[in-house]
mmCIF file with all atom_site columns, C-alpha atoms in Angstrom:
data_model
loop_
_atom_site.group_PDB
_atom_site.id
_atom_site.type_symbol
_atom_site.label_atom_id
_atom_site.label_alt_id
_atom_site.label_comp_id
_atom_site.label_asym_id
_atom_site.label_entity_id
_atom_site.label_seq_id
_atom_site.pdbx_PDB_ins_code
_atom_site.Cartn_x
_atom_site.Cartn_y
_atom_site.Cartn_z
_atom_site.occupancy
_atom_site.B_iso_or_equiv
_atom_site.pdbx_formal_charge
_atom_site.auth_seq_id
_atom_site.auth_comp_id
_atom_site.auth_asym_id
_atom_site.auth_atom_id
_atom_site.pdbx_PDB_model_num
ATOM 1   C CA . UNK A 1 1   ? 0.000  0.000   0.000  1.00 0.00 ? 1   UNK A CA 1
ATOM 2   C CA . UNK A 1 2   ? 2.922  2.377   0.687  1.00 0.00 ? 2   UNK A CA 1
ATOM 3   C CA . UNK A 1 3   ? 3.982  2.229   -2.970 1.00 0.00 ? 3   UNK A CA 1
ATOM 4   C CA . UNK A 1 4   ? 0.524  3.174   -4.232 1.00 0.00 ? 4   UNK A CA 1
ATOM 5   C CA . UNK A 1 5   ? -0.266 6.148   -1.980 1.00 0.00 ? 5   UNK A CA 1
ATOM 6   C CA . UNK A 1 6   ? 3.116  7.465   -0.854 1.00 0.00 ? 6   UNK A CA 1
ATOM 7   C CA . UNK A 1 7   ? 5.422  9.700   -2.907 1.00 0.00 ? 7   UNK A CA 1
ATOM 8   C CA . UNK A 1 8   ? 8.530  7.717   -1.954 1.00 0.00 ? 8   UNK A CA 1
ATOM 9   C CA . UNK A 1 9   ? 12.026 9.027   -2.545 1.00 0.00 ? 9   UNK A CA 1
ATOM 10  C CA . UNK A 1 10  ? 15.331 7.698   -1.199 1.00 0.00 ? 10  UNK A CA 1
ATOM 11  C CA . UNK A 1 11  ? 18.480 9.592   -0.235 1.00 0.00 ? 11  UNK A CA 1
ATOM 12  C CA . UNK A 1 12  ? 21.832 7.917   0.404  1.00 0.00 ? 12  UNK A CA 1
ATOM 13  C CA . UNK A 1 13  ? 24.965 8.513   2.428  1.00 0.00 ? 13  UNK A CA 1
ATOM 14  C CA . UNK A 1 14  ? 27.921 6.556   3.767  1.00 0.00 ? 14  UNK A CA 1
ATOM 15  C CA . UNK A 1 15  ? 29.230 6.250   7.305  1.00 0.00 ? 15  UNK A CA 1
ATOM 16  C CA . UNK A 1 16  ? 32.804 5.694   8.430  1.00 0.00 ? 16  UNK A CA 1
ATOM 17  C CA . UNK A 1 17  ? 32.361 3.126   11.204 1.00 0.00 ? 17  UNK A CA 1
ATOM 18  C CA . UNK A 1 18  ? 35.954 3.376   12.577 1.00 0.00 ? 18  UNK A CA 1
ATOM 19  C CA . UNK A 1 19  ? 35.127 5.323   15.746 1.00 0.00 ? 19  UNK A CA 1
ATOM 20  C CA . UNK A 1 20  ? 32.064 3.257   16.614 1.00 0.00 ? 20  UNK A CA 1
ATOM 21  C CA . UNK A 1 21  ? 33.999 0.018   16.064 1.00 0.00 ? 21  UNK A CA 1
ATOM 22  C CA . UNK A 1 22  ? 36.900 1.175   18.235 1.00 0.00 ? 22  UNK A CA 1
ATOM 23  C CA . UNK A 1 23  ? 34.519 2.378   20.963 1.00 0.00 ? 23  UNK A CA 1
ATOM 24  C CA . UNK A 1 24  ? 32.772 -0.977  20.861 1.00 0.00 ? 24  UNK A CA 1
ATOM 25  C CA . UNK A 1 25  ? 36.004 -2.962  21.146 1.00 0.00 ? 25  UNK A CA 1
ATOM 26  C CA . UNK A 1 26  ? 37.201 -0.727  24.022 1.00 0.00 ? 26  UNK A CA 1
ATOM 27  C CA . UNK A 1 27  ? 34.015 -1.084  26.060 1.00 0.00 ? 27  UNK A CA 1
ATOM 28  C CA . UNK A 1 28  ? 32.373 -4.349  25.003 1.00 0.00 ? 28  UNK A CA 1
ATOM 29  C CA . UNK A 1 29  ? 33.739 -6.473  27.896 1.00 0.00 ? 29  UNK A CA 1
ATOM 30  C CA . UNK A 1 30  ? 32.954 -3.839  30.548 1.00 0.00 ? 30  UNK A CA 1
ATOM 31  C CA . UNK A 1 31  ? 29.537 -3.300  28.980 1.00 0.00 ? 31  UNK A CA 1
ATOM 32  C CA . UNK A 1 32  ? 28.734 -7.022  28.990 1.00 0.00 ? 32  UNK A CA 1
ATOM 33  C CA . UNK A 1 33  ? 29.914 -7.350  32.607 1.00 0.00 ? 33  UNK A CA 1
ATOM 34  C CA . UNK A 1 34  ? 27.914 -4.371  33.797 1.00 0.00 ? 34  UNK A CA 1
ATOM 35  C CA . UNK A 1 35  ? 24.698 -4.724  31.808 1.00 0.00 ? 35  UNK A CA 1
ATOM 36  C CA . UNK A 1 36  ? 24.563 -8.427  30.881 1.00 0.00 ? 36  UNK A CA 1
ATOM 37  C CA . UNK A 1 37  ? 24.054 -7.671  27.172 1.00 0.00 ? 37  UNK A CA 1
ATOM 38  C CA . UNK A 1 38  ? 26.398 -7.228  24.226 1.00 0.00 ? 38  UNK A CA 1
ATOM 39  C CA . UNK A 1 39  ? 27.184 -3.739  22.932 1.00 0.00 ? 39  UNK A CA 1
ATOM 40  C CA . UNK A 1 40  ? 26.140 -3.808  19.267 1.00 0.00 ? 40  UNK A CA 1
ATOM 41  C CA . UNK A 1 41  ? 26.004 -1.165  16.551 1.00 0.00 ? 41  UNK A CA 1
ATOM 42  C CA . UNK A 1 42  ? 22.226 -0.891  16.621 1.00 0.00 ? 42  UNK A CA 1
ATOM 43  C CA . UNK A 1 43  ? 22.081 1.153   19.827 1.00 0.00 ? 43  UNK A CA 1
ATOM 44  C CA . UNK A 1 44  ? 24.225 3.906   18.276 1.00 0.00 ? 44  UNK A CA 1
ATOM 45  C CA . UNK A 1 45  ? 22.000 4.044   15.182 1.00 0.00 ? 45  UNK A CA 1
ATOM 46  C CA . UNK A 1 46  ? 18.848 4.121   17.305 1.00 0.00 ? 46  UNK A CA 1
ATOM 47  C CA . UNK A 1 47  ? 20.190 6.897   19.565 1.00 0.00 ? 47  UNK A CA 1
ATOM 48  C CA . UNK A 1 48  ? 21.423 8.828   16.491 1.00 0.00 ? 48  UNK A CA 1
ATOM 49  C CA . UNK A 1 49  ? 17.982 8.433   14.885 1.00 0.00 ? 49  UNK A CA 1
ATOM 50  C CA . UNK A 1 50  ? 16.285 9.749   18.030 1.00 0.00 ? 50  UNK A CA 1
ATOM 51  C CA . UNK A 1 51  ? 18.476 12.860  17.868 1.00 0.00 ? 51  UNK A CA 1
ATOM 52  C CA . UNK A 1 52  ? 17.747 13.342  14.152 1.00 0.00 ? 52  UNK A CA 1
ATOM 53  C CA . UNK A 1 53  ? 13.986 12.810  14.635 1.00 0.00 ? 53  UNK A CA 1
ATOM 54  C CA . UNK A 1 54  ? 13.925 15.523  17.311 1.00 0.00 ? 54  UNK A CA 1
ATOM 55  C CA . UNK A 1 55  ? 15.810 17.870  14.961 1.00 0.00 ? 55  UNK A CA 1
ATOM 56  C CA . UNK A 1 56  ? 13.584 17.119  11.914 1.00 0.00 ? 56  UNK A CA 1
ATOM 57  C CA . UNK A 1 57  ? 10.050 16.567  13.335 1.00 0.00 ? 57  UNK A CA 1
ATOM 58  C CA . UNK A 1 58  ? 8.485  16.037  9.874  1.00 0.00 ? 58  UNK A CA 1
ATOM 59  C CA . UNK A 1 59  ? 10.331 12.705  9.598  1.00 0.00 ? 59  UNK A CA 1
ATOM 60  C CA . UNK A 1 60  ? 8.685  11.620  12.871 1.00 0.00 ? 60  UNK A CA 1
ATOM 61  C CA . UNK A 1 61  ? 5.207  12.762  11.729 1.00 0.00 ? 61  UNK A CA 1
ATOM 62  C CA . UNK A 1 62  ? 2.448  10.968  9.823  1.00 0.00 ? 62  UNK A CA 1
ATOM 63  C CA . UNK A 1 63  ? -0.430 11.812  7.528  1.00 0.00 ? 63  UNK A CA 1
ATOM 64  C CA . UNK A 1 64  ? -3.868 10.930  8.918  1.00 0.00 ? 64  UNK A CA 1
ATOM 65  C CA . UNK A 1 65  ? -6.557 11.676  6.333  1.00 0.00 ? 65  UNK A CA 1
ATOM 66  C CA . UNK A 1 66  ? -6.105 15.368  5.516  1.00 0.00 ? 66  UNK A CA 1
ATOM 67  C CA . UNK A 1 67  ? -4.085 16.132  8.642  1.00 0.00 ? 67  UNK A CA 1
ATOM 68  C CA . UNK A 1 68  ? -0.416 15.976  9.514  1.00 0.00 ? 68  UNK A CA 1
ATOM 69  C CA . UNK A 1 69  ? 0.125  14.527  12.984 1.00 0.00 ? 69  UNK A CA 1
ATOM 70  C CA . UNK A 1 70  ? 3.386  15.501  14.687 1.00 0.00 ? 70  UNK A CA 1
ATOM 71  C CA . UNK A 1 71  ? 4.549  13.234  17.516 1.00 0.00 ? 71  UNK A CA 1
ATOM 72  C CA . UNK A 1 72  ? 6.553  14.558  20.477 1.00 0.00 ? 72  UNK A CA 1
ATOM 73  C CA . UNK A 1 73  ? 7.751  11.046  21.336 1.00 0.00 ? 73  UNK A CA 1
ATOM 74  C CA . UNK A 1 74  ? 10.169 8.786   19.454 1.00 0.00 ? 74  UNK A CA 1
ATOM 75  C CA . UNK A 1 75  ? 9.147  5.122   19.123 1.00 0.00 ? 75  UNK A CA 1
ATOM 76  C CA . UNK A 1 76  ? 11.485 3.239   16.792 1.00 0.00 ? 76  UNK A CA 1
ATOM 77  C CA . UNK A 1 77  ? 10.413 0.039   15.011 1.00 0.00 ? 77  UNK A CA 1
ATOM 78  C CA . UNK A 1 78  ? 13.413 -2.263  14.561 1.00 0.00 ? 78  UNK A CA 1
ATOM 79  C CA . UNK A 1 79  ? 13.295 -5.008  11.932 1.00 0.00 ? 79  UNK A CA 1
ATOM 80  C CA . UNK A 1 80  ? 14.336 -8.294  13.586 1.00 0.00 ? 80  UNK A CA 1
ATOM 81  C CA . UNK A 1 81  ? 14.776 -11.648 11.868 1.00 0.00 ? 81  UNK A CA 1
ATOM 82  C CA . UNK A 1 82  ? 12.295 -14.347 12.937 1.00 0.00 ? 82  UNK A CA 1
ATOM 83  C CA . UNK A 1 83  ? 11.855 -17.940 11.705 1.00 0.00 ? 83  UNK A CA 1
ATOM 84  C CA . UNK A 1 84  ? 8.936  -16.945 9.440  1.00 0.00 ? 84  UNK A CA 1
ATOM 85  C CA . UNK A 1 85  ? 10.487 -13.686 8.147  1.00 0.00 ? 85  UNK A CA 1
ATOM 86  C CA . UNK A 1 86  ? 11.032 -10.182 9.477  1.00 0.00 ? 86  UNK A CA 1
ATOM 87  C CA . UNK A 1 87  ? 9.081  -8.798  12.431 1.00 0.00 ? 87  UNK A CA 1
ATOM 88  C CA . UNK A 1 88  ? 9.186  -5.171  13.535 1.00 0.00 ? 88  UNK A CA 1
ATOM 89  C CA . UNK A 1 89  ? 8.967  -4.724  17.331 1.00 0.00 ? 89  UNK A CA 1
ATOM 90  C CA . UNK A 1 90  ? 8.849  -1.163  18.677 1.00 0.00 ? 90  UNK A CA 1
ATOM 91  C CA . UNK A 1 91  ? 11.257 0.427   21.165 1.00 0.00 ? 91  UNK A CA 1
ATOM 92  C CA . UNK A 1 92  ? 9.277  3.119   23.017 1.00 0.00 ? 92  UNK A CA 1
ATOM 93  C CA . UNK A 1 93  ? 10.629 6.548   23.987 1.00 0.00 ? 93  UNK A CA 1
ATOM 94  C CA . UNK A 1 94  ? 14.123 5.786   22.704 1.00 0.00 ? 94  UNK A CA 1
ATOM 95  C CA . UNK A 1 95  ? 15.166 9.418   23.192 1.00 0.00 ? 95  UNK A CA 1
ATOM 96  C CA . UNK A 1 96  ? 15.248 8.776   26.953 1.00 0.00 ? 96  UNK A CA 1
ATOM 97  C CA . UNK A 1 97  ? 16.909 5.333   26.737 1.00 0.00 ? 97  UNK A CA 1
ATOM 98  C CA . UNK A 1 98  ? 20.581 4.586   27.392 1.00 0.00 ? 98  UNK A CA 1
ATOM 99  C CA . UNK A 1 99  ? 22.708 2.370   25.120 1.00 0.00 ? 99  UNK A CA 1
ATOM 100 C CA . UNK A 1 100 ? 22.188 -0.443  27.670 1.00 0.00 ? 100 UNK A CA 1
ATOM 101 C CA . UNK A 1 101 ? 18.375 0.035   27.664 1.00 0.00 ? 101 UNK A CA 1
ATOM 102 C CA . UNK A 1 102 ? 18.364 -0.174  23.863 1.00 0.00 ? 102 UNK A CA 1
ATOM 103 C CA . UNK A 1 103 ? 20.596 -3.265  23.686 1.00 0.00 ? 103 UNK A CA 1
ATOM 104 C CA . UNK A 1 104 ? 18.567 -4.985  26.405 1.00 0.00 ? 104 UNK A CA 1
ATOM 105 C CA . UNK A 1 105 ? 15.284 -4.281  24.575 1.00 0.00 ? 105 UNK A CA 1
ATOM 106 C CA . UNK A 1 106 ? 16.691 -5.517  21.258 1.00 0.00 ? 106 UNK A CA 1
ATOM 107 C CA . UNK A 1 107 ? 17.990 -8.719  22.913 1.00 0.00 ? 107 UNK A CA 1
ATOM 108 C CA . UNK A 1 108 ? 14.601 -9.329  24.561 1.00 0.00 ? 108 UNK A CA 1
ATOM 109 C CA . UNK A 1 109 ? 12.718 -8.722  21.303 1.00 0.00 ? 109 UNK A CA 1
ATOM 110 C CA . UNK A 1 110 ? 15.208 -10.886 19.369 1.00 0.00 ? 110 UNK A CA 1
ATOM 111 C CA . UNK A 1 111 ? 14.548 -13.803 21.732 1.00 0.00 ? 111 UNK A CA 1
ATOM 112 C CA . UNK A 1 112 ? 10.769 -13.278 21.556 1.00 0.00 ? 112 UNK A CA 1
ATOM 113 C CA . UNK A 1 113 ? 10.971 -13.148 17.732 1.00 0.00 ? 113 UNK A CA 1
ATOM 114 C CA . UNK A 1 114 ? 12.806 -16.490 17.653 1.00 0.00 ? 114 UNK A CA 1
ATOM 115 C CA . UNK A 1 115 ? 10.329 -18.036 20.114 1.00 0.00 ? 115 UNK A CA 1
ATOM 116 C CA . UNK A 1 116 ? 7.335  -16.554 18.288 1.00 0.00 ? 116 UNK A CA 1
ATOM 117 C CA . UNK A 1 117 ? 6.078  -14.860 21.475 1.00 0.00 ? 117 UNK A CA 1
ATOM 118 C CA . UNK A 1 118 ? 5.928  -11.213 20.319 1.00 0.00 ? 118 UNK A CA 1
ATOM 119 C CA . UNK A 1 119 ? 2.580  -9.629  21.169 1.00 0.00 ? 119 UNK A CA 1
ATOM 120 C CA . UNK A 1 120 ? 0.731  -7.511  18.581 1.00 0.00 ? 120 UNK A CA 1
ATOM 121 C CA . UNK A 1 121 ? 0.989  -4.389  20.764 1.00 0.00 ? 121 UNK A CA 1
ATOM 122 C CA . UNK A 1 122 ? 4.791  -4.820  20.834 1.00 0.00 ? 122 UNK A CA 1
ATOM 123 C CA . UNK A 1 123 ? 4.809  -4.409  17.044 1.00 0.00 ? 123 UNK A CA 1
ATOM 124 C CA . UNK A 1 124 ? 2.389  -1.480  16.625 1.00 0.00 ? 124 UNK A CA 1
ATOM 125 C CA . UNK A 1 125 ? 2.688  2.276   16.935 1.00 0.00 ? 125 UNK A CA 1
ATOM 126 C CA . UNK A 1 126 ? 6.260  3.029   15.867 1.00 0.00 ? 126 UNK A CA 1
ATOM 127 C CA . UNK A 1 127 ? 7.031  6.516   14.545 1.00 0.00 ? 127 UNK A CA 1
ATOM 128 C CA . UNK A 1 128 ? 10.108 5.482   12.461 1.00 0.00 ? 128 UNK A CA 1
ATOM 129 C CA . UNK A 1 129 ? 11.711 2.200   11.323 1.00 0.00 ? 129 UNK A CA 1
ATOM 130 C CA . UNK A 1 130 ? 15.302 0.961   11.105 1.00 0.00 ? 130 UNK A CA 1
ATOM 131 C CA . UNK A 1 131 ? 16.046 -2.055  8.934  1.00 0.00 ? 131 UNK A CA 1
ATOM 132 C CA . UNK A 1 132 ? 19.485 -3.658  8.853  1.00 0.00 ? 132 UNK A CA 1
ATOM 133 C CA . UNK A 1 133 ? 19.959 -5.568  5.602  1.00 0.00 ? 133 UNK A CA 1
ATOM 134 C CA . UNK A 1 134 ? 23.672 -5.692  6.410  1.00 0.00 ? 134 UNK A CA 1
ATOM 135 C CA . UNK A 1 135 ? 23.182 -8.747  8.594  1.00 0.00 ? 135 UNK A CA 1
ATOM 136 C CA . UNK A 1 136 ? 22.327 -10.653 5.399  1.00 0.00 ? 136 UNK A CA 1
ATOM 137 C CA . UNK A 1 137 ? 25.262 -9.148  3.471  1.00 0.00 ? 137 UNK A CA 1
ATOM 138 C CA . UNK A 1 138 ? 23.381 -6.397  1.613  1.00 0.00 ? 138 UNK A CA 1
ATOM 139 C CA . UNK A 1 139 ? 25.711 -3.646  0.383  1.00 0.00 ? 139 UNK A CA 1
ATOM 140 C CA . UNK A 1 140 ? 23.005 -1.221  -0.738 1.00 0.00 ? 140 UNK A CA 1
ATOM 141 C CA . UNK A 1 141 ? 19.257 -1.000  -1.175 1.00 0.00 ? 141 UNK A CA 1
ATOM 142 C CA . UNK A 1 142 ? 16.168 1.176   -0.935 1.00 0.00 ? 142 UNK A CA 1
ATOM 143 C CA . UNK A 1 143 ? 14.061 0.253   2.095  1.00 0.00 ? 143 UNK A CA 1
ATOM 144 C CA . UNK A 1 144 ? 10.272 0.508   1.825  1.00 0.00 ? 144 UNK A CA 1
ATOM 145 C CA . UNK A 1 145 ? 8.262  2.645   4.258  1.00 0.00 ? 145 UNK A CA 1
ATOM 146 C CA . UNK A 1 146 ? 6.294  0.915   6.980  1.00 0.00 ? 146 UNK A CA 1
ATOM 147 C CA . UNK A 1 147 ? 2.832  2.679   6.870  1.00 0.00 ? 147 UNK A CA 1
ATOM 148 C CA . UNK A 1 148 ? 1.627  4.964   8.393  1.00 0.00 ? 148 UNK A CA 1
ATOM 149 C CA . UNK A 1 149 ? 5.201  6.109   9.101  1.00 0.00 ? 149 UNK A CA 1
ATOM 150 C CA . UNK A 1 150 ? 6.902  8.709   6.918  1.00 0.00 ? 150 UNK A CA 1
ATOM 151 C CA . UNK A 1 151 ? 10.429 7.325   6.698  1.00 0.00 ? 151 UNK A CA 1
ATOM 152 C CA . UNK A 1 152 ? 12.668 4.286   7.132  1.00 0.00 ? 152 UNK A CA 1
ATOM 153 C CA . UNK A 1 153 ? 16.426 4.009   7.586  1.00 0.00 ? 153 UNK A CA 1
ATOM 154 C CA . UNK A 1 154 ? 18.217 1.144   5.839  1.00 0.00 ? 154 UNK A CA 1
ATOM 155 C CA . UNK A 1 155 ? 21.568 0.001   7.247  1.00 0.00 ? 155 UNK A CA 1
ATOM 156 C CA . UNK A 1 156 ? 23.870 -2.163  5.128  1.00 0.00 ? 156 UNK A CA 1
ATOM 157 C CA . UNK A 1 157 ? 26.993 -4.263  5.531  1.00 0.00 ? 157 UNK A CA 1
ATOM 158 C CA . UNK A 1 158 ? 30.312 -2.806  6.671  1.00 0.00 ? 158 UNK A CA 1
ATOM 159 C CA . UNK A 1 159 ? 33.018 -3.089  4.004  1.00 0.00 ? 159 UNK A CA 1
ATOM 160 C CA . UNK A 1 160 ? 36.646 -1.938  4.003  1.00 0.00 ? 160 UNK A CA 1
ATOM 161 C CA . UNK A 1 161 ? 36.854 0.696   1.258  1.00 0.00 ? 161 UNK A CA 1
ATOM 162 C CA . UNK A 1 162 ? 39.475 3.201   0.124  1.00 0.00 ? 162 UNK A CA 1
ATOM 163 C CA . UNK A 1 163 ? 38.541 6.706   1.292  1.00 0.00 ? 163 UNK A CA 1
ATOM 164 C CA . UNK A 1 164 ? 40.414 9.989   1.280  1.00 0.00 ? 164 UNK A CA 1
ATOM 165 C CA . UNK A 1 165 ? 41.280 11.318  4.763  1.00 0.00 ? 165 UNK A CA 1
ATOM 166 C CA . UNK A 1 166 ? 43.399 14.505  4.968  1.00 0.00 ? 166 UNK A CA 1
ATOM 167 C CA . UNK A 1 167 ? 44.476 14.050  1.350  1.00 0.00 ? 167 UNK A CA 1
ATOM 168 C CA . UNK A 1 168 ? 45.626 10.441  1.866  1.00 0.00 ? 168 UNK A CA 1
ATOM 169 C CA . UNK A 1 169 ? 43.920 7.293   0.583  1.00 0.00 ? 169 UNK A CA 1
ATOM 170 C CA . UNK A 1 170 ? 43.263 4.956   3.520  1.00 0.00 ? 170 UNK A CA 1
ATOM 171 C CA . UNK A 1 171 ? 41.174 1.823   4.047  1.00 0.00 ? 171 UNK A CA 1
ATOM 172 C CA . UNK A 1 172 ? 38.163 2.476   6.288  1.00 0.00 ? 172 UNK A CA 1
ATOM 173 C CA . UNK A 1 173 ? 35.196 0.325   7.374  1.00 0.00 ? 173 UNK A CA 1
ATOM 174 C CA . UNK A 1 174 ? 32.331 2.000   5.505  1.00 0.00 ? 174 UNK A CA 1
ATOM 175 C CA . UNK A 1 175 ? 28.582 1.439   5.662  1.00 0.00 ? 175 UNK A CA 1
ATOM 176 C CA . UNK A 1 176 ? 26.100 2.664   3.056  1.00 0.00 ? 176 UNK A CA 1
ATOM 177 C CA . UNK A 1 177 ? 22.875 4.002   4.540  1.00 0.00 ? 177 UNK A CA 1
ATOM 178 C CA . UNK A 1 178 ? 19.599 4.886   2.837  1.00 0.00 ? 178 UNK A CA 1
ATOM 179 C CA . UNK A 1 179 ? 16.611 6.922   3.987  1.00 0.00 ? 179 UNK A CA 1
ATOM 180 C CA . UNK A 1 180 ? 13.348 6.353   2.137  1.00 0.00 ? 180 UNK A CA 1
ATOM 181 C CA . UNK A 1 181 ? 10.857 9.100   2.937  1.00 0.00 ? 181 UNK A CA 1
ATOM 182 C CA . UNK A 1 182 ? 7.361  10.266  2.029  1.00 0.00 ? 182 UNK A CA 1
ATOM 183 C CA . UNK A 1 183 ? 7.844  13.383  -0.067 1.00 0.00 ? 183 UNK A CA 1
ATOM 184 C CA . UNK A 1 184 ? 4.279  14.540  0.660  1.00 0.00 ? 184 UNK A CA 1
ATOM 185 C CA . UNK A 1 185 ? 5.444  15.256  4.193  1.00 0.00 ? 185 UNK A CA 1
ATOM 186 C CA . UNK A 1 186 ? 9.247  15.438  4.178  1.00 0.00 ? 186 UNK A CA 1
ATOM 187 C CA . UNK A 1 187 ? 11.124 17.602  1.710  1.00 0.00 ? 187 UNK A CA 1
ATOM 188 C CA . UNK A 1 188 ? 14.543 16.808  0.243  1.00 0.00 ? 188 UNK A CA 1
ATOM 189 C CA . UNK A 1 189 ? 16.411 19.239  2.488  1.00 0.00 ? 189 UNK A CA 1
ATOM 190 C CA . UNK A 1 190 ? 14.907 17.728  5.631  1.00 0.00 ? 190 UNK A CA 1
ATOM 191 C CA . UNK A 1 191 ? 15.661 14.177  4.472  1.00 0.00 ? 191 UNK A CA 1
ATOM 192 C CA . UNK A 1 192 ? 19.277 14.915  3.529  1.00 0.00 ? 192 UNK A CA 1
ATOM 193 C CA . UNK A 1 193 ? 19.853 16.856  6.778  1.00 0.00 ? 193 UNK A CA 1
ATOM 194 C CA . UNK A 1 194 ? 18.269 14.036  8.780  1.00 0.00 ? 194 UNK A CA 1
ATOM 195 C CA . UNK A 1 195 ? 20.560 11.399  7.257  1.00 0.00 ? 195 UNK A CA 1
ATOM 196 C CA . UNK A 1 196 ? 23.584 13.663  7.686  1.00 0.00 ? 196 UNK A CA 1
ATOM 197 C CA . UNK A 1 197 ? 22.721 14.085  11.400 1.00 0.00 ? 197 UNK A CA 1
ATOM 198 C CA . UNK A 1 198 ? 22.740 10.286  11.777 1.00 0.00 ? 198 UNK A CA 1
ATOM 199 C CA . UNK A 1 199 ? 26.039 10.028  9.895  1.00 0.00 ? 199 UNK A CA 1
ATOM 200 C CA . UNK A 1 200 ? 27.717 12.667  12.078 1.00 0.00 ? 200 UNK A CA 1
ATOM 201 C CA . UNK A 1 201 ? 26.419 11.126  15.324 1.00 0.00 ? 201 UNK A CA 1
ATOM 202 C CA . UNK A 1 202 ? 27.518 7.577   14.434 1.00 0.00 ? 202 UNK A CA 1
ATOM 203 C CA . UNK A 1 203 ? 30.925 8.817   13.262 1.00 0.00 ? 203 UNK A CA 1
ATOM 204 C CA . UNK A 1 204 ? 31.420 10.544  16.648 1.00 0.00 ? 204 UNK A CA 1
ATOM 205 C CA . UNK A 1 205 ? 29.542 8.081   18.919 1.00 0.00 ? 205 UNK A CA 1
ATOM 206 C CA . UNK A 1 206 ? 30.941 9.253   22.256 1.00 0.00 ? 206 UNK A CA 1
ATOM 207 C CA . UNK A 1 207 ? 28.693 12.324  21.919 1.00 0.00 ? 207 UNK A CA 1
ATOM 208 C CA . UNK A 1 208 ? 25.622 10.078  21.961 1.00 0.00 ? 208 UNK A CA 1
#
């Protein structure tokens, strides 16, 4: 239904994952010891998305009939692999969650998805979706909006690529990211700025 009624456009960017990967390797043992869950990459992307959604409220809004509904809360739907395909549980109020809260919620939902015990109300009401095709090896793609939301972020696999840093060509772990958005509600400037906010936050994760 999204393809028939939405005016869907996609904007792309790439993220240098070096800082996030080094932060993760520095803290992963302490994090596991203290919180009982692994420190993954998803928490940084979810926290970065919460920041971007606050900065660009149109991306967090929805169209209801003839009205635009702005939400002052950030509930992120996260696509999780389940035996019968993808399910999309919702993390509520992620703007007030810590990295540990996010990782714990994802771990809980991941287990429920495998066991087939996710409740319907745990999968409804998100304001934005993140889908990580990278876990299946996808290098690039255009994610499809999850109605009635107005945008979806697609993460992809991390690949060592040559990039120019201070005039030198160096190998860096790079991830392509894509934001598909409803152009009836979100204009190009907002979408590009939104994705750039996520890029900058993930590239400097200690500020999250």
